[in-house]
Coordinates of C-alpha atoms in Angstrom, one line a residue:
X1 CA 40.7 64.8 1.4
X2 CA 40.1 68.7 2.1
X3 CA 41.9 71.0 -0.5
X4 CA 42.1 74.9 0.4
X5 CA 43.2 77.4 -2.2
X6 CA 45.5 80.2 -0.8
X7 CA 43.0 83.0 -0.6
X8 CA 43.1 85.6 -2.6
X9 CA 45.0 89.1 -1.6
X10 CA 45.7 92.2 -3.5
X11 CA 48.9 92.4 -4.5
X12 CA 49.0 89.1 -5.8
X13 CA 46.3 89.6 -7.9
X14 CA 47.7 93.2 -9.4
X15 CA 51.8 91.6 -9.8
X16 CA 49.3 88.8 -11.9
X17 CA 47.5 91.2 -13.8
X18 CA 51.1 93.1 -14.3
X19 CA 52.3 90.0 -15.5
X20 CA 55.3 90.7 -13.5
X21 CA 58.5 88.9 -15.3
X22 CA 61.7 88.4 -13.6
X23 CA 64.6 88.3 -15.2
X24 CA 68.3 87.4 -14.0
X25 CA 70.3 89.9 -15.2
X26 CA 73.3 90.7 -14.1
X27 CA 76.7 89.4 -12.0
X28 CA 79.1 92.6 -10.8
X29 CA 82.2 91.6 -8.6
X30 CA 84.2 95.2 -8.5
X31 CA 87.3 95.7 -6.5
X32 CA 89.4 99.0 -5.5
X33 CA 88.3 102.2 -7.2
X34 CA 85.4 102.1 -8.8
X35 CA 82.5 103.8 -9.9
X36 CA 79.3 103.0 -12.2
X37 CA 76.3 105.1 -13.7
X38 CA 73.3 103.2 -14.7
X39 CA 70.7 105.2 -16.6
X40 CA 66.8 105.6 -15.7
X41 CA 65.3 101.7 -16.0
X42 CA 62.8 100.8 -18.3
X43 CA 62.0 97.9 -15.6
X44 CA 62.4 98.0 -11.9
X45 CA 65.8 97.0 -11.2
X46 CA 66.6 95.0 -8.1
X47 CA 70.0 94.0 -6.6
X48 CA 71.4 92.0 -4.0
X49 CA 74.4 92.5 -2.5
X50 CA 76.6 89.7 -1.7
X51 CA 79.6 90.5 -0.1
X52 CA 81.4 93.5 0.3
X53 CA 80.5 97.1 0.8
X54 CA 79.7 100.1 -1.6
X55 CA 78.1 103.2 -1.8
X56 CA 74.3 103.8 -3.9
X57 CA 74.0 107.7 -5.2
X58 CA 70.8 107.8 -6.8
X59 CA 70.2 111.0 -8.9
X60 CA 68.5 114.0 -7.7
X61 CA 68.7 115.1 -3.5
X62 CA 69.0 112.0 -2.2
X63 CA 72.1 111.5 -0.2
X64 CA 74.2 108.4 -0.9
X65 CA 73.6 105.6 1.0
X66 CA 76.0 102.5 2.2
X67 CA 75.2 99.4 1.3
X68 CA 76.8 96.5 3.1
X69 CA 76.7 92.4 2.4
X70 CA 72.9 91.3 2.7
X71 CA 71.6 94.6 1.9
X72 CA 68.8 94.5 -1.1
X73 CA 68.0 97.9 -3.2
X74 CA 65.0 98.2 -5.6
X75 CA 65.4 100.9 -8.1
X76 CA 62.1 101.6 -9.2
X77 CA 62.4 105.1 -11.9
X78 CA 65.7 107.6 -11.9
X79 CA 69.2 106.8 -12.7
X80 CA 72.1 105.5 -9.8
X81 CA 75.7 105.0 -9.8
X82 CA 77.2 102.2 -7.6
X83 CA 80.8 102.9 -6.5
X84 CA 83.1 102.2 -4.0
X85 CA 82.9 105.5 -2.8
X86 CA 80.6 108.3 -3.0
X87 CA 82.1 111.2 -4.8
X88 CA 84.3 108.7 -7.4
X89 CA 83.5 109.8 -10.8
X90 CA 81.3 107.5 -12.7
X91 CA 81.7 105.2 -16.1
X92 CA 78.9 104.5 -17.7
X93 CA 77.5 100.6 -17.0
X94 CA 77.1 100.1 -20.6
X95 CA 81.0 100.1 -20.5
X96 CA 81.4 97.6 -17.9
X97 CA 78.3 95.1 -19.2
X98 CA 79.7 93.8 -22.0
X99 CA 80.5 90.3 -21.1
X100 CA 78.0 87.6 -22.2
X101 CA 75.6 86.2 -19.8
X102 CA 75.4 89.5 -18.1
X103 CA 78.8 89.1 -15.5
X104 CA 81.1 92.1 -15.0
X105 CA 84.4 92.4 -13.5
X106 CA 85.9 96.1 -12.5
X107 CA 89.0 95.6 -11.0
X108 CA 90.8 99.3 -10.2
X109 CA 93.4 98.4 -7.6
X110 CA 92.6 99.2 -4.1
X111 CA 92.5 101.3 -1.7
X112 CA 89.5 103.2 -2.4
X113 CA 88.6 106.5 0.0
X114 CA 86.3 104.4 2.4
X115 CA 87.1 101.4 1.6
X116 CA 89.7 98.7 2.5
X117 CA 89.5 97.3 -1.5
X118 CA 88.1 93.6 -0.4
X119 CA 85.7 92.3 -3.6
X120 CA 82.4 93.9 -3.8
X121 CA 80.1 91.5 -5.3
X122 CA 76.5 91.8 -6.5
X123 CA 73.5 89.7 -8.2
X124 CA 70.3 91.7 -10.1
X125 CA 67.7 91.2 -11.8
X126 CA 64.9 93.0 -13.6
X127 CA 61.1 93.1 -12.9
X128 CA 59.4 93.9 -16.0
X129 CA 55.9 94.9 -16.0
X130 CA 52.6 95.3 -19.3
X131 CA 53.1 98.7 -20.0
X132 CA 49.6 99.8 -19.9
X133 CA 49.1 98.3 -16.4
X134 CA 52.5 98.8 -14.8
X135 CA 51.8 102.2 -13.3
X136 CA 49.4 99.9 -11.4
X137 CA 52.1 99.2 -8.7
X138 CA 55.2 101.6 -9.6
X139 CA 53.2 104.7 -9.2
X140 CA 52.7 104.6 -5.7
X141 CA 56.3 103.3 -4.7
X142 CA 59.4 105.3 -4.2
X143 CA 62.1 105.8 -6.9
X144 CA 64.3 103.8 -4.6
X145 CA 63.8 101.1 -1.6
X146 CA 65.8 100.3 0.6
X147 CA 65.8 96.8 2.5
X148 CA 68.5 96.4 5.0
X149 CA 70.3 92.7 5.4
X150 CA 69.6 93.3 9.6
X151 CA 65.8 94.5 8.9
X152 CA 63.2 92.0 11.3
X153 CA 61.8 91.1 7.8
X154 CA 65.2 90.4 5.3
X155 CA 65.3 86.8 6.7
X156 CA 63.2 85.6 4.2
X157 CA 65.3 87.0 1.5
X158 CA 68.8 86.1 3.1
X159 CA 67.7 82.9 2.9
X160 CA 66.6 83.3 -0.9
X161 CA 70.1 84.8 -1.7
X162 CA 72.2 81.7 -0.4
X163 CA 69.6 79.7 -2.9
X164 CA 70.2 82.4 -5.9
X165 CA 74.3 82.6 -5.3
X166 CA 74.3 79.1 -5.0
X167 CA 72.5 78.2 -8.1
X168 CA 74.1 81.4 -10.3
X169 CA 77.7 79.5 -9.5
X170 CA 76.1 76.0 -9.5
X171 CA 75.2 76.4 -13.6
X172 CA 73.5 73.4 -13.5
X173 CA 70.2 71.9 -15.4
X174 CA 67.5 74.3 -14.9
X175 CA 69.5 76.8 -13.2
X176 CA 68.6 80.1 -15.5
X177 CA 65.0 79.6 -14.4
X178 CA 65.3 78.9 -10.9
X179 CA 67.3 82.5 -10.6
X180 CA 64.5 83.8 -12.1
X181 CA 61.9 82.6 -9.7
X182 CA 64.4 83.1 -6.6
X183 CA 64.6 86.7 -7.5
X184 CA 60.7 87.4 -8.1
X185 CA 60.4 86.0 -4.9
X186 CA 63.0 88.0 -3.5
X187 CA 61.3 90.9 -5.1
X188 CA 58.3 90.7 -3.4
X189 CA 60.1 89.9 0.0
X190 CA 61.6 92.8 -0.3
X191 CA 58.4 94.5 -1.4
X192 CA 56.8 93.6 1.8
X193 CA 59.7 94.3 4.1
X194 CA 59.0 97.8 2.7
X195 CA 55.5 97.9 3.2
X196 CA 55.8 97.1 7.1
X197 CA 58.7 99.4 7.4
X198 CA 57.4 102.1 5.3
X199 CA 53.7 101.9 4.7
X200 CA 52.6 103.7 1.7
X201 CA 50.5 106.7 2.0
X202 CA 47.6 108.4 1.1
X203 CA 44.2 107.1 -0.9
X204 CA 44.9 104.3 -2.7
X205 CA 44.6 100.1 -3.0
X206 CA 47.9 99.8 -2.0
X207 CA 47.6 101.7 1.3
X208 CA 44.5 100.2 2.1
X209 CA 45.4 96.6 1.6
X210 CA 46.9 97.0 4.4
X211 CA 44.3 98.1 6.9
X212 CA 42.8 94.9 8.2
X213 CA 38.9 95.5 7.6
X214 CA 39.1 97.2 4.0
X215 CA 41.7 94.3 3.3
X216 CA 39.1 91.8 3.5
X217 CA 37.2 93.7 1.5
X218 CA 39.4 93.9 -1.4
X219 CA 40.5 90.4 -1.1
X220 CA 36.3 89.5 -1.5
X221 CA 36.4 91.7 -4.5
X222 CA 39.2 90.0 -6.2
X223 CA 38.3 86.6 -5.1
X224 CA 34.8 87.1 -7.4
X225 CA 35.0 89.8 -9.1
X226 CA 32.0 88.3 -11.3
X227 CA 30.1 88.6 -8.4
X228 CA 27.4 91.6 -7.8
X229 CA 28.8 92.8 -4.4
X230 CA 26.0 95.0 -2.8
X231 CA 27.6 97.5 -0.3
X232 CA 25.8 95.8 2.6
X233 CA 27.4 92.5 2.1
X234 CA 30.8 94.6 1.7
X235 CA 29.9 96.1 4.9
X236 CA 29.0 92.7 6.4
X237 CA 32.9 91.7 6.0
X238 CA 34.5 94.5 7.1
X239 CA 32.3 94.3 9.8
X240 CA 30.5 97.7 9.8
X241 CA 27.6 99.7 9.5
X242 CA 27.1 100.9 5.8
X243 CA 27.4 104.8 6.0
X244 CA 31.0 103.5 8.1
X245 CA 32.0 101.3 5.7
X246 CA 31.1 103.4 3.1
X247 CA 33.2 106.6 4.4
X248 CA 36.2 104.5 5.4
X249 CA 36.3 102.8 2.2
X250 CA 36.1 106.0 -0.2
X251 CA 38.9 107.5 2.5
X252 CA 41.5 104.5 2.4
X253 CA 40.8 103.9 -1.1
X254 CA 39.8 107.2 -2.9
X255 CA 37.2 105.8 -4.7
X256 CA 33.1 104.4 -3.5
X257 CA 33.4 100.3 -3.0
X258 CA 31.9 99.8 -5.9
X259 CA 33.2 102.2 -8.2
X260 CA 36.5 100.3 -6.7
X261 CA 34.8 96.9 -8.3
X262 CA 33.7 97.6 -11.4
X263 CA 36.8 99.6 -12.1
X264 CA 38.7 96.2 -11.2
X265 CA 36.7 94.6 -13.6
X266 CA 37.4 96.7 -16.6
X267 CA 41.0 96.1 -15.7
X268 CA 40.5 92.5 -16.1
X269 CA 38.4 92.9 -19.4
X270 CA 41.0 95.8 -20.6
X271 CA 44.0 93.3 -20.1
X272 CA 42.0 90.6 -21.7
X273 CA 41.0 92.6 -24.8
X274 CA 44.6 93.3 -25.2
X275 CA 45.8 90.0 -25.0
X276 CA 43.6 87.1 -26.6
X277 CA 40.8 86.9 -29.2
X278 CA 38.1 86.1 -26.9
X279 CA 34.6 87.5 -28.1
X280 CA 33.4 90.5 -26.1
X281 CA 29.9 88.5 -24.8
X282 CA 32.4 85.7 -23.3
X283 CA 34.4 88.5 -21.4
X284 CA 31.2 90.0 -20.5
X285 CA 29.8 86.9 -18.8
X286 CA 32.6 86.0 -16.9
X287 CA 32.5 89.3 -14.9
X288 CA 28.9 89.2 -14.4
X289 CA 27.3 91.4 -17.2
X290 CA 23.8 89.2 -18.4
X291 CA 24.1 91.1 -22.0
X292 CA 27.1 92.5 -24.0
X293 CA 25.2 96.1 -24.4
X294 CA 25.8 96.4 -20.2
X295 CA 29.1 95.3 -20.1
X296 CA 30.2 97.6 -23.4
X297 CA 28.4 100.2 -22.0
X298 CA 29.9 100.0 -18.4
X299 CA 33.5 99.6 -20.1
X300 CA 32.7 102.8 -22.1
X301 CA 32.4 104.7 -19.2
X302 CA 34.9 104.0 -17.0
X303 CA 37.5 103.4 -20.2
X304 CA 36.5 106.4 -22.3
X305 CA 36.5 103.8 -25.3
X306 CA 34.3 101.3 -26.5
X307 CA 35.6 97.1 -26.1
X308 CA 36.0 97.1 -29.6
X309 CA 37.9 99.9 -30.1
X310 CA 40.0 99.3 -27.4
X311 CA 40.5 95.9 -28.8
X312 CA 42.5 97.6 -31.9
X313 CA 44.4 99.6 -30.2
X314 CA 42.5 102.7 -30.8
X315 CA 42.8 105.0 -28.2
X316 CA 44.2 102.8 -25.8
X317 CA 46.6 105.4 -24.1
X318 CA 43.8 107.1 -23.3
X319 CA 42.1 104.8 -21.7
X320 CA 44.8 103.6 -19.8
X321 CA 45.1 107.3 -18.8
X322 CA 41.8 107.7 -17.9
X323 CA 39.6 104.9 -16.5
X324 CA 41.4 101.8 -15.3
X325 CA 42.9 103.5 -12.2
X326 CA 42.5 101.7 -8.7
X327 CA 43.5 104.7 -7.0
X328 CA 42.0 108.7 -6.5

């Protein structure tokens, strides 16, 4: 019997270390005239629409935007109104949520400039992420993606949203937590449909997960990151000389290759401190430090704070300010 783990990949490891939670959160079926303003998220907000057609004005230049049945939106910072046309004064969402279980209903007639008043229906959820290591991913995204229903890589999640509409109206055993993991999966669907379409730019892990050399690269680092990677083994699997490597990485990624892994490791230690009551020597040996005084000392630098201070919550703003980032 041969058994393979999946190997490891960046983004993966980053939505783990996130602790990404995804929550089913809303049902909206609005007919007619309507219009709704939902205020700035404090989690990325994702929505699927399911039948129908509407309008998404997202604040500040943008331009509103159709959205027709199959089309996904992730709102990732800024406010938005959803309407059935796009210069409909707004009420505010807080006004139309008040049902339990999270189901709306607007029903204003029909008619709508735009429109022909059939039922516009949606399903949402929200991606919540730590707080300290969110920026992580959020930073470097858009305040708003777009992933149409007729884009080469939506099949995937049209698929998904038969399973979620099905199970939100099925209501049987087990239902609330099968939306929730249709929709994180959905949510990184949509995620990568984005990527290919619109691949992110600039110096940073994100961008460079992408490239194919540099990817294997990072996905060594985060399969061991206990391991002392030397810059000519890096080399060795992206294939190049050092000095090459060595340039390429630092441009992709904005920091040297290993700056880029011990920085990863202090994110694991950082999340770790944060979370459990493990002493400081275990955390140190399982990223590869032989004494505590190394590892503390390492941490130090790259977190501005010592383990233990950051353990207390001393400081930690600042450290999460200052060292943990992936990215130049």
């Amino acid at each position: 019997m041969i058994v393979q783990n999946a190997p490891a990949d960046v983004l993966s490891d980053v939505l783990r270390l996130m602790q990404a939670q995804t929550l089913c959160s809303a049902r909206l079926a609005a007919r007619g005239d309507w219009s709704i303003r939902f205020q700035p998220p404090n989690a990325i907000k994702f929505n699927v629409v399911t039948a129908g057609t509407c309008w998404i004005r997202p604040d500040g230049p943008e331009a509103p935007q159709r959205l027709d049945a199959g089309d996904c939106f992730v709102v990732v910072r800024g406010g938005f109104v959803l309407a059935s046309a796009p210069d409909l004064p707004p009420v505010p969402a807080a006004e139309v949520f008040h049902a339990p279980g999270g189901e709306a209903s607007v029903n204003a007639g029909s008619g709508a400039p735009g429109g022909d008043g059939n039922e516009v229906r949606f399903l949402g959820g929200s991606v919540r992420f730590d707080r300290l290591d969110g920026g992580l991913l959020f930073d470097l995204l858009p305040g708003l993606l777009m992933i149409r229903g007729e884009a080469p890589g939506a099949a995937p999640v049209g698929w998904l949203l038969e399973q979620l509409d099905r199970e939100w109206r099925g209501g049987t055993v087990g239902s609330q937590l099968a939306c929730n993991d249709l929709l994180r999966l959905m949510f990184v669907h949509a995620l990568r449909t984005h990527l290919s379409e619109q691949p992110p730019q600039g110096a940073n892990w994100l961008a460079a997960s992408l490239d194919p050399s540099i990817g294997r690269v990072l996905g060594a680092i985060h399969a061991e990151p206990c391991r002392n990677w030397t810059l000519a083994e890096l080399a060795g699997i992206a294939g190049q000389s050092r000095s090459s490597f060595a340039a390429a990485f630092r441009e992709r990624v904005g920091v040297p290759p290993i700056d880029y892994m011990l920085r990863w490791r202090m994110r694991l230690a950082a999340t770790r401190l944060r979370q459990g009551q493990e002493p400081v020597s275990v955390i140190a040996a399982s990223l590869g430090y032989l004494s505590d005084s190394a590892f503390s000392a390492t941490f130090r630098r790259i977190m501005g704070v010592s383990p233990a201070r950051y353990r207390t919550g001393a400081d930690r703003q600042v450290a999460s300010d200052r060292g943990p980032t992936i990215r130049s």
